[in-house]
Amino acid sequence: STTYITCPADPKKTLGIKLPFLVMIIKNLKKYFTFEVQVLDDKNVRRRFRASNYQSTTRVKPFICTMPMRLDDGWNQIQFNLSDFTRRAYGTNYIETLRVQV
């Protein structure tokens, strides 16, 4: 079975975070793991970035960018520069973080 934690829980609400960095400390449980961040760009488009440890290639589609992530044994610190990823993947500028799902 698959379990997610989504913030905010209400799909009509947003986080409204303007700082373009996401930092997480994740323990490698030797299981499949993914996280997804939804951002708003300067074209007023909602874009999603999904990183997972079961994917081997990066794919950029109009509304979602999926990418592989390697986790070391034990604890891992993930630093995600959302502004840089938004610019590289879509050629647009990051405005804010709307949702996070782990």
PDB file of N, CA and C in Angstrom:
ATOM      1  N   SER A   1       0.836  -1.184   0.000  1.00  0.00           N
ATOM      2  CA  SER A   1       0.000   0.000   0.000  1.00  0.00           C
ATOM      3  C   SER A   1       0.882   1.250   0.000  1.00  0.00           C
ATOM      4  N   THR A   2       0.313   2.335  -0.457  1.00  0.00           N
ATOM      5  CA  THR A   2       1.040   3.591  -0.568  1.00  0.00           C
ATOM      6  C   THR A   2       0.426   4.618   0.374  1.00  0.00           C
ATOM      7  N   THR A   3       1.277   5.316   1.105  1.00  0.00           N
ATOM      8  CA  THR A   3       0.820   6.340   2.037  1.00  0.00           C
ATOM      9  C   THR A   3       1.529   7.647   1.721  1.00  0.00           C
ATOM     10  N   TYR A   4       0.780   8.746   1.720  1.00  0.00           N
ATOM     11  CA  TYR A   4       1.350  10.064   1.462  1.00  0.00           C
ATOM     12  C   TYR A   4       0.984  11.016   2.588  1.00  0.00           C
ATOM     13  N   ILE A   5       1.851  11.991   2.812  1.00  0.00           N
ATOM     14  CA  ILE A   5       1.535  13.130   3.663  1.00  0.00           C
ATOM     15  C   ILE A   5       1.513  14.323   2.724  1.00  0.00           C
ATOM     16  N   THR A   6       0.389  15.028   2.678  1.00  0.00           N
ATOM     17  CA  THR A   6       0.247  16.179   1.793  1.00  0.00           C
ATOM     18  C   THR A   6      -0.002  17.422   2.631  1.00  0.00           C
ATOM     19  N   CYS A   7       0.677  18.494   2.285  1.00  0.00           N
ATOM     20  CA  CYS A   7       0.509  19.747   3.010  1.00  0.00           C
ATOM     21  C   CYS A   7       0.338  20.884   2.006  1.00  0.00           C
ATOM     22  N   PRO A   8      -0.726  21.664   2.103  1.00  0.00           N
ATOM     23  CA  PRO A   8      -1.804  21.546   3.073  1.00  0.00           C
ATOM     24  C   PRO A   8      -2.749  20.400   2.708  1.00  0.00           C
ATOM     25  N   ALA A   9      -3.452  19.881   3.707  1.00  0.00           N
ATOM     26  CA  ALA A   9      -4.358  18.748   3.489  1.00  0.00           C
ATOM     27  C   ALA A   9      -5.533  19.132   2.595  1.00  0.00           C
ATOM     28  N   ASP A  10      -6.016  20.357   2.736  1.00  0.00           N
ATOM     29  CA  ASP A  10      -7.145  20.840   1.928  1.00  0.00           C
ATOM     30  C   ASP A  10      -6.641  21.196   0.527  1.00  0.00           C
ATOM     31  N   PRO A  11      -7.138  20.500  -0.524  1.00  0.00           N
ATOM     32  CA  PRO A  11      -6.638  20.771  -1.889  1.00  0.00           C
ATOM     33  C   PRO A  11      -6.934  22.183  -2.394  1.00  0.00           C
ATOM     34  N   LYS A  12      -7.854  22.892  -1.747  1.00  0.00           N
ATOM     35  CA  LYS A  12      -8.176  24.262  -2.182  1.00  0.00           C
ATOM     36  C   LYS A  12      -7.205  25.291  -1.603  1.00  0.00           C
ATOM     37  N   LYS A  13      -6.420  24.887  -0.600  1.00  0.00           N
ATOM     38  CA  LYS A  13      -5.499  25.818   0.052  1.00  0.00           C
ATOM     39  C   LYS A  13      -4.083  25.641  -0.488  1.00  0.00           C
ATOM     40  N   THR A  14      -3.241  26.662  -0.268  1.00  0.00           N
ATOM     41  CA  THR A  14      -1.833  26.580  -0.666  1.00  0.00           C
ATOM     42  C   THR A  14      -0.950  26.993   0.504  1.00  0.00           C
ATOM     43  N   LEU A  15       0.318  26.616   0.417  1.00  0.00           N
ATOM     44  CA  LEU A  15       1.274  26.974   1.459  1.00  0.00           C
ATOM     45  C   LEU A  15       1.680  28.447   1.380  1.00  0.00           C
ATOM     46  N   GLY A  16       1.810  28.970   0.166  1.00  0.00           N
ATOM     47  CA  GLY A  16       2.186  30.375  -0.002  1.00  0.00           C
ATOM     48  C   GLY A  16       3.609  30.683   0.447  1.00  0.00           C
ATOM     49  N   ILE A  17       4.522  29.709   0.327  1.00  0.00           N
ATOM     50  CA  ILE A  17       5.914  29.906   0.754  1.00  0.00           C
ATOM     51  C   ILE A  17       6.693  30.558  -0.388  1.00  0.00           C
ATOM     52  N   LYS A  18       7.312  31.702  -0.107  1.00  0.00           N
ATOM     53  CA  LYS A  18       8.032  32.444  -1.145  1.00  0.00           C
ATOM     54  C   LYS A  18       9.513  32.069  -1.229  1.00  0.00           C
ATOM     55  N   LEU A  19      10.070  31.502  -0.156  1.00  0.00           N
ATOM     56  CA  LEU A  19      11.489  31.127  -0.180  1.00  0.00           C
ATOM     57  C   LEU A  19      11.688  29.925  -1.102  1.00  0.00           C
ATOM     58  N   PRO A  20      12.677  29.980  -1.993  1.00  0.00           N
ATOM     59  CA  PRO A  20      12.797  28.958  -3.041  1.00  0.00           C
ATOM     60  C   PRO A  20      13.601  27.716  -2.669  1.00  0.00           C
ATOM     61  N   PHE A  21      13.779  27.424  -1.391  1.00  0.00           N
ATOM     62  CA  PHE A  21      14.551  26.242  -1.001  1.00  0.00           C
ATOM     63  C   PHE A  21      13.702  25.294  -0.177  1.00  0.00           C
ATOM     64  N   LEU A  22      13.834  24.000  -0.490  1.00  0.00           N
ATOM     65  CA  LEU A  22      13.198  22.952   0.304  1.00  0.00           C
ATOM     66  C   LEU A  22      14.325  22.085   0.843  1.00  0.00           C
ATOM     67  N   VAL A  23      14.391  21.939   2.158  1.00  0.00           N
ATOM     68  CA  VAL A  23      15.411  21.099   2.791  1.00  0.00           C
ATOM     69  C   VAL A  23      14.690  20.038   3.608  1.00  0.00           C
ATOM     70  N   MET A  24      15.021  18.772   3.351  1.00  0.00           N
ATOM     71  CA  MET A  24      14.411  17.661   4.085  1.00  0.00           C
ATOM     72  C   MET A  24      15.509  16.731   4.571  1.00  0.00           C
ATOM     73  N   ILE A  25      15.283  16.130   5.720  1.00  0.00           N
ATOM     74  CA  ILE A  25      16.179  15.089   6.222  1.00  0.00           C
ATOM     75  C   ILE A  25      15.383  13.794   6.212  1.00  0.00           C
ATOM     76  N   ILE A  26      15.847  12.844   5.400  1.00  0.00           N
ATOM     77  CA  ILE A  26      15.108  11.614   5.113  1.00  0.00           C
ATOM     78  C   ILE A  26      15.956  10.414   5.516  1.00  0.00           C
ATOM     79  N   LYS A  27      15.349   9.451   6.174  1.00  0.00           N
ATOM     80  CA  LYS A  27      16.050   8.204   6.494  1.00  0.00           C
ATOM     81  C   LYS A  27      15.762   7.184   5.402  1.00  0.00           C
ATOM     82  N   ASN A  28      16.819   6.560   4.901  1.00  0.00           N
ATOM     83  CA  ASN A  28      16.665   5.529   3.878  1.00  0.00           C
ATOM     84  C   ASN A  28      16.189   4.243   4.554  1.00  0.00           C
ATOM     85  N   LEU A  29      14.940   3.874   4.292  1.00  0.00           N
ATOM     86  CA  LEU A  29      14.356   2.660   4.863  1.00  0.00           C
ATOM     87  C   LEU A  29      14.446   1.491   3.894  1.00  0.00           C
ATOM     88  N   LYS A  30      15.234   1.668   2.821  1.00  0.00           N
ATOM     89  CA  LYS A  30      15.401   0.636   1.787  1.00  0.00           C
ATOM     90  C   LYS A  30      14.057   0.255   1.160  1.00  0.00           C
ATOM     91  N   LYS A  31      13.205   1.261   0.993  1.00  0.00           N
ATOM     92  CA  LYS A  31      11.911   1.090   0.330  1.00  0.00           C
ATOM     93  C   LYS A  31      11.783   2.187  -0.721  1.00  0.00           C
ATOM     94  N   TYR A  32      10.813   2.027  -1.606  1.00  0.00           N
ATOM     95  CA  TYR A  32      10.554   3.081  -2.580  1.00  0.00           C
ATOM     96  C   TYR A  32      10.147   4.354  -1.854  1.00  0.00           C
ATOM     97  N   PHE A  33      10.689   5.483  -2.340  1.00  0.00           N
ATOM     98  CA  PHE A  33      10.391   6.772  -1.716  1.00  0.00           C
ATOM     99  C   PHE A  33      10.257   7.820  -2.805  1.00  0.00           C
ATOM    100  N   THR A  34       9.276   8.696  -2.647  1.00  0.00           N
ATOM    101  CA  THR A  34       9.092   9.795  -3.586  1.00  0.00           C
ATOM    102  C   THR A  34       8.596  11.020  -2.837  1.00  0.00           C
ATOM    103  N   PHE A  35       8.944  12.186  -3.357  1.00  0.00           N
ATOM    104  CA  PHE A  35       8.316  13.405  -2.854  1.00  0.00           C
ATOM    105  C   PHE A  35       8.009  14.302  -4.038  1.00  0.00           C
ATOM    106  N   GLU A  36       7.001  15.135  -3.855  1.00  0.00           N
ATOM    107  CA  GLU A  36       6.541  16.003  -4.937  1.00  0.00           C
ATOM    108  C   GLU A  36       6.313  17.404  -4.385  1.00  0.00           C
ATOM    109  N   VAL A  37       6.737  18.402  -5.151  1.00  0.00           N
ATOM    110  CA  VAL A  37       6.559  19.798  -4.775  1.00  0.00           C
ATOM    111  C   VAL A  37       5.832  20.489  -5.918  1.00  0.00           C
ATOM    112  N   GLN A  38       4.773  21.214  -5.589  1.00  0.00           N
ATOM    113  CA  GLN A  38       4.058  21.988  -6.609  1.00  0.00           C
ATOM    114  C   GLN A  38       4.407  23.458  -6.408  1.00  0.00           C
ATOM    115  N   VAL A  39       4.863  24.090  -7.490  1.00  0.00           N
ATOM    116  CA  VAL A  39       5.240  25.502  -7.422  1.00  0.00           C
ATOM    117  C   VAL A  39       4.423  26.307  -8.432  1.00  0.00           C
ATOM    118  N   LEU A  40       4.408  27.606  -8.217  1.00  0.00           N
ATOM    119  CA  LEU A  40       3.786  28.540  -9.150  1.00  0.00           C
ATOM    120  C   LEU A  40       4.910  29.331  -9.797  1.00  0.00           C
ATOM    121  N   ASP A  41       4.843  29.506 -11.134  1.00  0.00           N
ATOM    122  CA  ASP A  41       5.888  30.277 -11.803  1.00  0.00           C
ATOM    123  C   ASP A  41       5.349  31.625 -12.270  1.00  0.00           C
ATOM    124  N   ASP A  42       6.225  32.419 -12.904  1.00  0.00           N
ATOM    125  CA  ASP A  42       5.829  33.774 -13.301  1.00  0.00           C
ATOM    126  C   ASP A  42       4.896  33.809 -14.505  1.00  0.00           C
ATOM    127  N   LYS A  43       4.586  32.652 -15.083  1.00  0.00           N
ATOM    128  CA  LYS A  43       3.556  32.573 -16.124  1.00  0.00           C
ATOM    129  C   LYS A  43       2.221  32.164 -15.495  1.00  0.00           C
ATOM    130  N   ASN A  44       2.179  32.137 -14.162  1.00  0.00           N
ATOM    131  CA  ASN A  44       0.991  31.748 -13.392  1.00  0.00           C
ATOM    132  C   ASN A  44       0.581  30.301 -13.663  1.00  0.00           C
ATOM    133  N   VAL A  45       1.588  29.448 -13.928  1.00  0.00           N
ATOM    134  CA  VAL A  45       1.351  28.025 -14.190  1.00  0.00           C
ATOM    135  C   VAL A  45       1.831  27.225 -12.985  1.00  0.00           C
ATOM    136  N   ARG A  46       1.006  26.244 -12.584  1.00  0.00           N
ATOM    137  CA  ARG A  46       1.388  25.339 -11.497  1.00  0.00           C
ATOM    138  C   ARG A  46       2.234  24.214 -12.089  1.00  0.00           C
ATOM    139  N   ARG A  47       3.445  24.078 -11.603  1.00  0.00           N
ATOM    140  CA  ARG A  47       4.362  23.034 -12.076  1.00  0.00           C
ATOM    141  C   ARG A  47       4.679  22.111 -10.904  1.00  0.00           C
ATOM    142  N   ARG A  48       4.902  20.833 -11.225  1.00  0.00           N
ATOM    143  CA  ARG A  48       5.247  19.871 -10.178  1.00  0.00           C
ATOM    144  C   ARG A  48       6.630  19.286 -10.442  1.00  0.00           C
ATOM    145  N   PHE A  49       7.368  19.088  -9.364  1.00  0.00           N
ATOM    146  CA  PHE A  49       8.651  18.393  -9.413  1.00  0.00           C
ATOM    147  C   PHE A  49       8.506  17.152  -8.552  1.00  0.00           C
ATOM    148  N   ARG A  50       8.804  15.999  -9.143  1.00  0.00           N
ATOM    149  CA  ARG A  50       8.703  14.730  -8.407  1.00  0.00           C
ATOM    150  C   ARG A  50      10.053  14.027  -8.465  1.00  0.00           C
ATOM    151  N   ALA A  51      10.614  13.750  -7.290  1.00  0.00           N
ATOM    152  CA  ALA A  51      11.876  13.009  -7.193  1.00  0.00           C
ATOM    153  C   ALA A  51      11.582  11.674  -6.539  1.00  0.00           C
ATOM    154  N   SER A  52      12.178  10.600  -7.076  1.00  0.00           N
ATOM    155  CA  SER A  52      11.925   9.271  -6.514  1.00  0.00           C
ATOM    156  C   SER A  52      13.163   8.394  -6.662  1.00  0.00           C
ATOM    157  N   ASN A  53      13.265   7.397  -5.776  1.00  0.00           N
ATOM    158  CA  ASN A  53      14.432   6.513  -5.808  1.00  0.00           C
ATOM    159  C   ASN A  53      14.193   5.271  -6.663  1.00  0.00           C
ATOM    160  N   TYR A  54      13.075   5.219  -7.381  1.00  0.00           N
ATOM    161  CA  TYR A  54      12.802   4.064  -8.240  1.00  0.00           C
ATOM    162  C   TYR A  54      12.764   4.457  -9.713  1.00  0.00           C
ATOM    163  N   GLN A  55      13.207   5.640 -10.028  1.00  0.00           N
ATOM    164  CA  GLN A  55      13.197   6.114 -11.405  1.00  0.00           C
ATOM    165  C   GLN A  55      14.638   6.295 -11.868  1.00  0.00           C
ATOM    166  N   SER A  56      14.903   6.049 -13.132  1.00  0.00           N
ATOM    167  CA  SER A  56      16.287   6.127 -13.611  1.00  0.00           C
ATOM    168  C   SER A  56      16.534   7.282 -14.577  1.00  0.00           C
ATOM    169  N   THR A  57      15.482   7.897 -15.106  1.00  0.00           N
ATOM    170  CA  THR A  57      15.671   8.988 -16.068  1.00  0.00           C
ATOM    171  C   THR A  57      14.867  10.215 -15.656  1.00  0.00           C
ATOM    172  N   THR A  58      15.341  11.367 -16.124  1.00  0.00           N
ATOM    173  CA  THR A  58      14.630  12.629 -15.886  1.00  0.00           C
ATOM    174  C   THR A  58      13.715  12.900 -17.071  1.00  0.00           C
ATOM    175  N   ARG A  59      12.488  13.285 -16.779  1.00  0.00           N
ATOM    176  CA  ARG A  59      11.528  13.634 -17.836  1.00  0.00           C
ATOM    177  C   ARG A  59      10.915  14.991 -17.514  1.00  0.00           C
ATOM    178  N   VAL A  60      10.880  15.871 -18.507  1.00  0.00           N
ATOM    179  CA  VAL A  60      10.245  17.174 -18.331  1.00  0.00           C
ATOM    180  C   VAL A  60       9.044  17.232 -19.250  1.00  0.00           C
ATOM    181  N   LYS A  61       7.866  17.341 -18.661  1.00  0.00           N
ATOM    182  CA  LYS A  61       6.622  17.517 -19.403  1.00  0.00           C
ATOM    183  C   LYS A  61       6.083  18.900 -19.046  1.00  0.00           C
ATOM    184  N   PRO A  62       5.066  19.405 -19.753  1.00  0.00           N
ATOM    185  CA  PRO A  62       4.621  20.788 -19.505  1.00  0.00           C
ATOM    186  C   PRO A  62       4.270  21.112 -18.049  1.00  0.00           C
ATOM    187  N   PHE A  63       3.728  20.155 -17.304  1.00  0.00           N
ATOM    188  CA  PHE A  63       3.289  20.474 -15.947  1.00  0.00           C
ATOM    189  C   PHE A  63       3.983  19.662 -14.864  1.00  0.00           C
ATOM    190  N   ILE A  64       4.811  18.684 -15.256  1.00  0.00           N
ATOM    191  CA  ILE A  64       5.522  17.880 -14.249  1.00  0.00           C
ATOM    192  C   ILE A  64       6.917  17.514 -14.742  1.00  0.00           C
ATOM    193  N   CYS A  65       7.861  17.586 -13.822  1.00  0.00           N
ATOM    194  CA  CYS A  65       9.235  17.159 -14.083  1.00  0.00           C
ATOM    195  C   CYS A  65       9.530  16.032 -13.102  1.00  0.00           C
ATOM    196  N   THR A  66       9.857  14.849 -13.626  1.00  0.00           N
ATOM    197  CA  THR A  66      10.171  13.713 -12.762  1.00  0.00           C
ATOM    198  C   THR A  66      11.660  13.421 -12.863  1.00  0.00           C
ATOM    199  N   MET A  67      12.267  13.088 -11.733  1.00  0.00           N
ATOM    200  CA  MET A  67      13.715  12.876 -11.731  1.00  0.00           C
ATOM    201  C   MET A  67      14.117  11.809 -10.723  1.00  0.00           C
ATOM    202  N   PRO A  68      15.219  11.106 -11.020  1.00  0.00           N
ATOM    203  CA  PRO A  68      15.699  10.093 -10.077  1.00  0.00           C
ATOM    204  C   PRO A  68      16.411  10.735  -8.887  1.00  0.00           C
ATOM    205  N   MET A  69      16.442  10.001  -7.794  1.00  0.00           N
ATOM    206  CA  MET A  69      17.116  10.462  -6.584  1.00  0.00           C
ATOM    207  C   MET A  69      17.777   9.243  -5.942  1.00  0.00           C
ATOM    208  N   ARG A  70      19.045   9.380  -5.591  1.00  0.00           N
ATOM    209  CA  ARG A  70      19.746   8.282  -4.925  1.00  0.00           C
ATOM    210  C   ARG A  70      19.873   8.603  -3.450  1.00  0.00           C
ATOM    211  N   LEU A  71      19.467   7.656  -2.611  1.00  0.00           N
ATOM    212  CA  LEU A  71      19.587   7.827  -1.168  1.00  0.00           C
ATOM    213  C   LEU A  71      20.726   6.959  -0.646  1.00  0.00           C
ATOM    214  N   ASP A  72      21.607   7.555   0.156  1.00  0.00           N
ATOM    215  CA  ASP A  72      22.662   6.790   0.822  1.00  0.00           C
ATOM    216  C   ASP A  72      22.055   6.022   1.989  1.00  0.00           C
ATOM    217  N   ASP A  73      22.810   5.073   2.544  1.00  0.00           N
ATOM    218  CA  ASP A  73      22.353   4.366   3.739  1.00  0.00           C
ATOM    219  C   ASP A  73      22.191   5.360   4.887  1.00  0.00           C
ATOM    220  N   GLY A  74      21.228   5.096   5.752  1.00  0.00           N
ATOM    221  CA  GLY A  74      21.023   5.959   6.917  1.00  0.00           C
ATOM    222  C   GLY A  74      20.301   7.241   6.553  1.00  0.00           C
ATOM    223  N   TRP A  75      20.709   8.337   7.200  1.00  0.00           N
ATOM    224  CA  TRP A  75      20.038   9.628   7.027  1.00  0.00           C
ATOM    225  C   TRP A  75      20.602  10.395   5.841  1.00  0.00           C
ATOM    226  N   ASN A  76      19.730  11.089   5.117  1.00  0.00           N
ATOM    227  CA  ASN A  76      20.096  11.879   3.945  1.00  0.00           C
ATOM    228  C   ASN A  76      19.512  13.277   4.079  1.00  0.00           C
ATOM    229  N   GLN A  77      20.314  14.277   3.728  1.00  0.00           N
ATOM    230  CA  GLN A  77      19.793  15.642   3.674  1.00  0.00           C
ATOM    231  C   GLN A  77      19.571  15.995   2.212  1.00  0.00           C
ATOM    232  N   ILE A  78      18.345  16.379   1.886  1.00  0.00           N
ATOM    233  CA  ILE A  78      17.988  16.761   0.519  1.00  0.00           C
ATOM    234  C   ILE A  78      17.798  18.272   0.497  1.00  0.00           C
ATOM    235  N   GLN A  79      18.571  18.945  -0.361  1.00  0.00           N
ATOM    236  CA  GLN A  79      18.427  20.389  -0.531  1.00  0.00           C
ATOM    237  C   GLN A  79      17.966  20.625  -1.960  1.00  0.00           C
ATOM    238  N   PHE A  80      16.811  21.223  -2.094  1.00  0.00           N
ATOM    239  CA  PHE A  80      16.166  21.379  -3.392  1.00  0.00           C
ATOM    240  C   PHE A  80      16.033  22.871  -3.686  1.00  0.00           C
ATOM    241  N   ASN A  81      16.753  23.349  -4.704  1.00  0.00           N
ATOM    242  CA  ASN A  81      16.672  24.751  -5.103  1.00  0.00           C
ATOM    243  C   ASN A  81      15.546  24.880  -6.133  1.00  0.00           C
ATOM    244  N   LEU A  82      14.375  25.249  -5.665  1.00  0.00           N
ATOM    245  CA  LEU A  82      13.188  25.283  -6.529  1.00  0.00           C
ATOM    246  C   LEU A  82      13.295  26.348  -7.613  1.00  0.00           C
ATOM    247  N   SER A  83      13.931  27.464  -7.311  1.00  0.00           N
ATOM    248  CA  SER A  83      14.103  28.528  -8.296  1.00  0.00           C
ATOM    249  C   SER A  83      14.973  28.051  -9.458  1.00  0.00           C
ATOM    250  N   ASP A  84      16.071  27.386  -9.133  1.00  0.00           N
ATOM    251  CA  ASP A  84      16.990  26.869 -10.148  1.00  0.00           C
ATOM    252  C   ASP A  84      16.315  25.787 -10.999  1.00  0.00           C
ATOM    253  N   PHE A  85      15.609  24.863 -10.350  1.00  0.00           N
ATOM    254  CA  PHE A  85      14.930  23.795 -11.090  1.00  0.00           C
ATOM    255  C   PHE A  85      13.831  24.352 -11.997  1.00  0.00           C
ATOM    256  N   THR A  86      13.085  25.339 -11.519  1.00  0.00           N
ATOM    257  CA  THR A  86      12.021  25.940 -12.336  1.00  0.00           C
ATOM    258  C   THR A  86      12.623  26.604 -13.572  1.00  0.00           C
ATOM    259  N   ARG A  87      13.722  27.315 -13.385  1.00  0.00           N
ATOM    260  CA  ARG A  87      14.375  27.995 -14.507  1.00  0.00           C
ATOM    261  C   ARG A  87      14.942  26.990 -15.507  1.00  0.00           C
ATOM    262  N   ARG A  88      15.609  25.950 -15.014  1.00  0.00           N
ATOM    263  CA  ARG A  88      16.228  24.959 -15.911  1.00  0.00           C
ATOM    264  C   ARG A  88      15.200  24.115 -16.659  1.00  0.00           C
ATOM    265  N   ALA A  89      14.153  23.696 -15.964  1.00  0.00           N
ATOM    266  CA  ALA A  89      13.173  22.794 -16.579  1.00  0.00           C
ATOM    267  C   ALA A  89      12.206  23.531 -17.498  1.00  0.00           C
ATOM    268  N   TYR A  90      11.794  24.745 -17.104  1.00  0.00           N
ATOM    269  CA  TYR A  90      10.712  25.416 -17.837  1.00  0.00           C
ATOM    270  C   TYR A  90      11.079  26.780 -18.402  1.00  0.00           C
ATOM    271  N   GLY A  91      12.242  27.308 -18.047  1.00  0.00           N
ATOM    272  CA  GLY A  91      12.635  28.629 -18.526  1.00  0.00           C
ATOM    273  C   GLY A  91      11.785  29.737 -17.945  1.00  0.00           C
ATOM    274  N   THR A  92      11.180  29.484 -16.786  1.00  0.00           N
ATOM    275  CA  THR A  92      10.350  30.495 -16.122  1.00  0.00           C
ATOM    276  C   THR A  92      10.915  30.751 -14.727  1.00  0.00           C
ATOM    277  N   ASN A  93      10.360  31.738 -14.047  1.00  0.00           N
ATOM    278  CA  ASN A  93      10.852  32.107 -12.723  1.00  0.00           C
ATOM    279  C   ASN A  93       9.918  31.611 -11.628  1.00  0.00           C
ATOM    280  N   TYR A  94      10.517  31.090 -10.581  1.00  0.00           N
ATOM    281  CA  TYR A  94       9.788  30.602  -9.409  1.00  0.00           C
ATOM    282  C   TYR A  94       9.115  31.771  -8.696  1.00  0.00           C
ATOM    283  N   ILE A  95       7.853  31.580  -8.301  1.00  0.00           N
ATOM    284  CA  ILE A  95       7.134  32.589  -7.518  1.00  0.00           C
ATOM    285  C   ILE A  95       6.894  32.091  -6.096  1.00  0.00           C
ATOM    286  N   GLU A  96       6.271  30.907  -5.961  1.00  0.00           N
ATOM    287  CA  GLU A  96       6.012  30.379  -4.620  1.00  0.00           C
ATOM    288  C   GLU A  96       5.769  28.878  -4.632  1.00  0.00           C
ATOM    289  N   THR A  97       5.922  28.268  -3.457  1.00  0.00           N
ATOM    290  CA  THR A  97       5.623  26.849  -3.267  1.00  0.00           C
ATOM    291  C   THR A  97       4.173  26.724  -2.834  1.00  0.00           C
ATOM    292  N   LEU A  98       3.411  25.898  -3.562  1.00  0.00           N
ATOM    293  CA  LEU A  98       1.985  25.733  -3.287  1.00  0.00           C
ATOM    294  C   LEU A  98       1.692  24.522  -2.407  1.00  0.00           C
ATOM    295  N   ARG A  99       2.303  23.371  -2.735  1.00  0.00           N
ATOM    296  CA  ARG A  99       2.016  22.124  -2.012  1.00  0.00           C
ATOM    297  C   ARG A  99       3.268  21.266  -1.931  1.00  0.00           C
ATOM    298  N   VAL A 100       3.308  20.419  -0.913  1.00  0.00           N
ATOM    299  CA  VAL A 100       4.373  19.424  -0.774  1.00  0.00           C
ATOM    300  C   VAL A 100       3.718  18.099  -0.422  1.00  0.00           C
ATOM    301  N   GLN A 101       4.162  17.038  -1.099  1.00  0.00           N
ATOM    302  CA  GLN A 101       3.661  15.694  -0.788  1.00  0.00           C
ATOM    303  C   GLN A 101       4.856  14.763  -0.605  1.00  0.00           C
ATOM    304  N   VAL A 102       4.838  14.020   0.501  1.00  0.00           N
ATOM    305  CA  VAL A 102       5.917  13.070   0.804  1.00  0.00           C
ATOM    306  C   VAL A 102       5.317  11.693   0.925  1.00  0.00           C
TER     307      VAL A 102
END
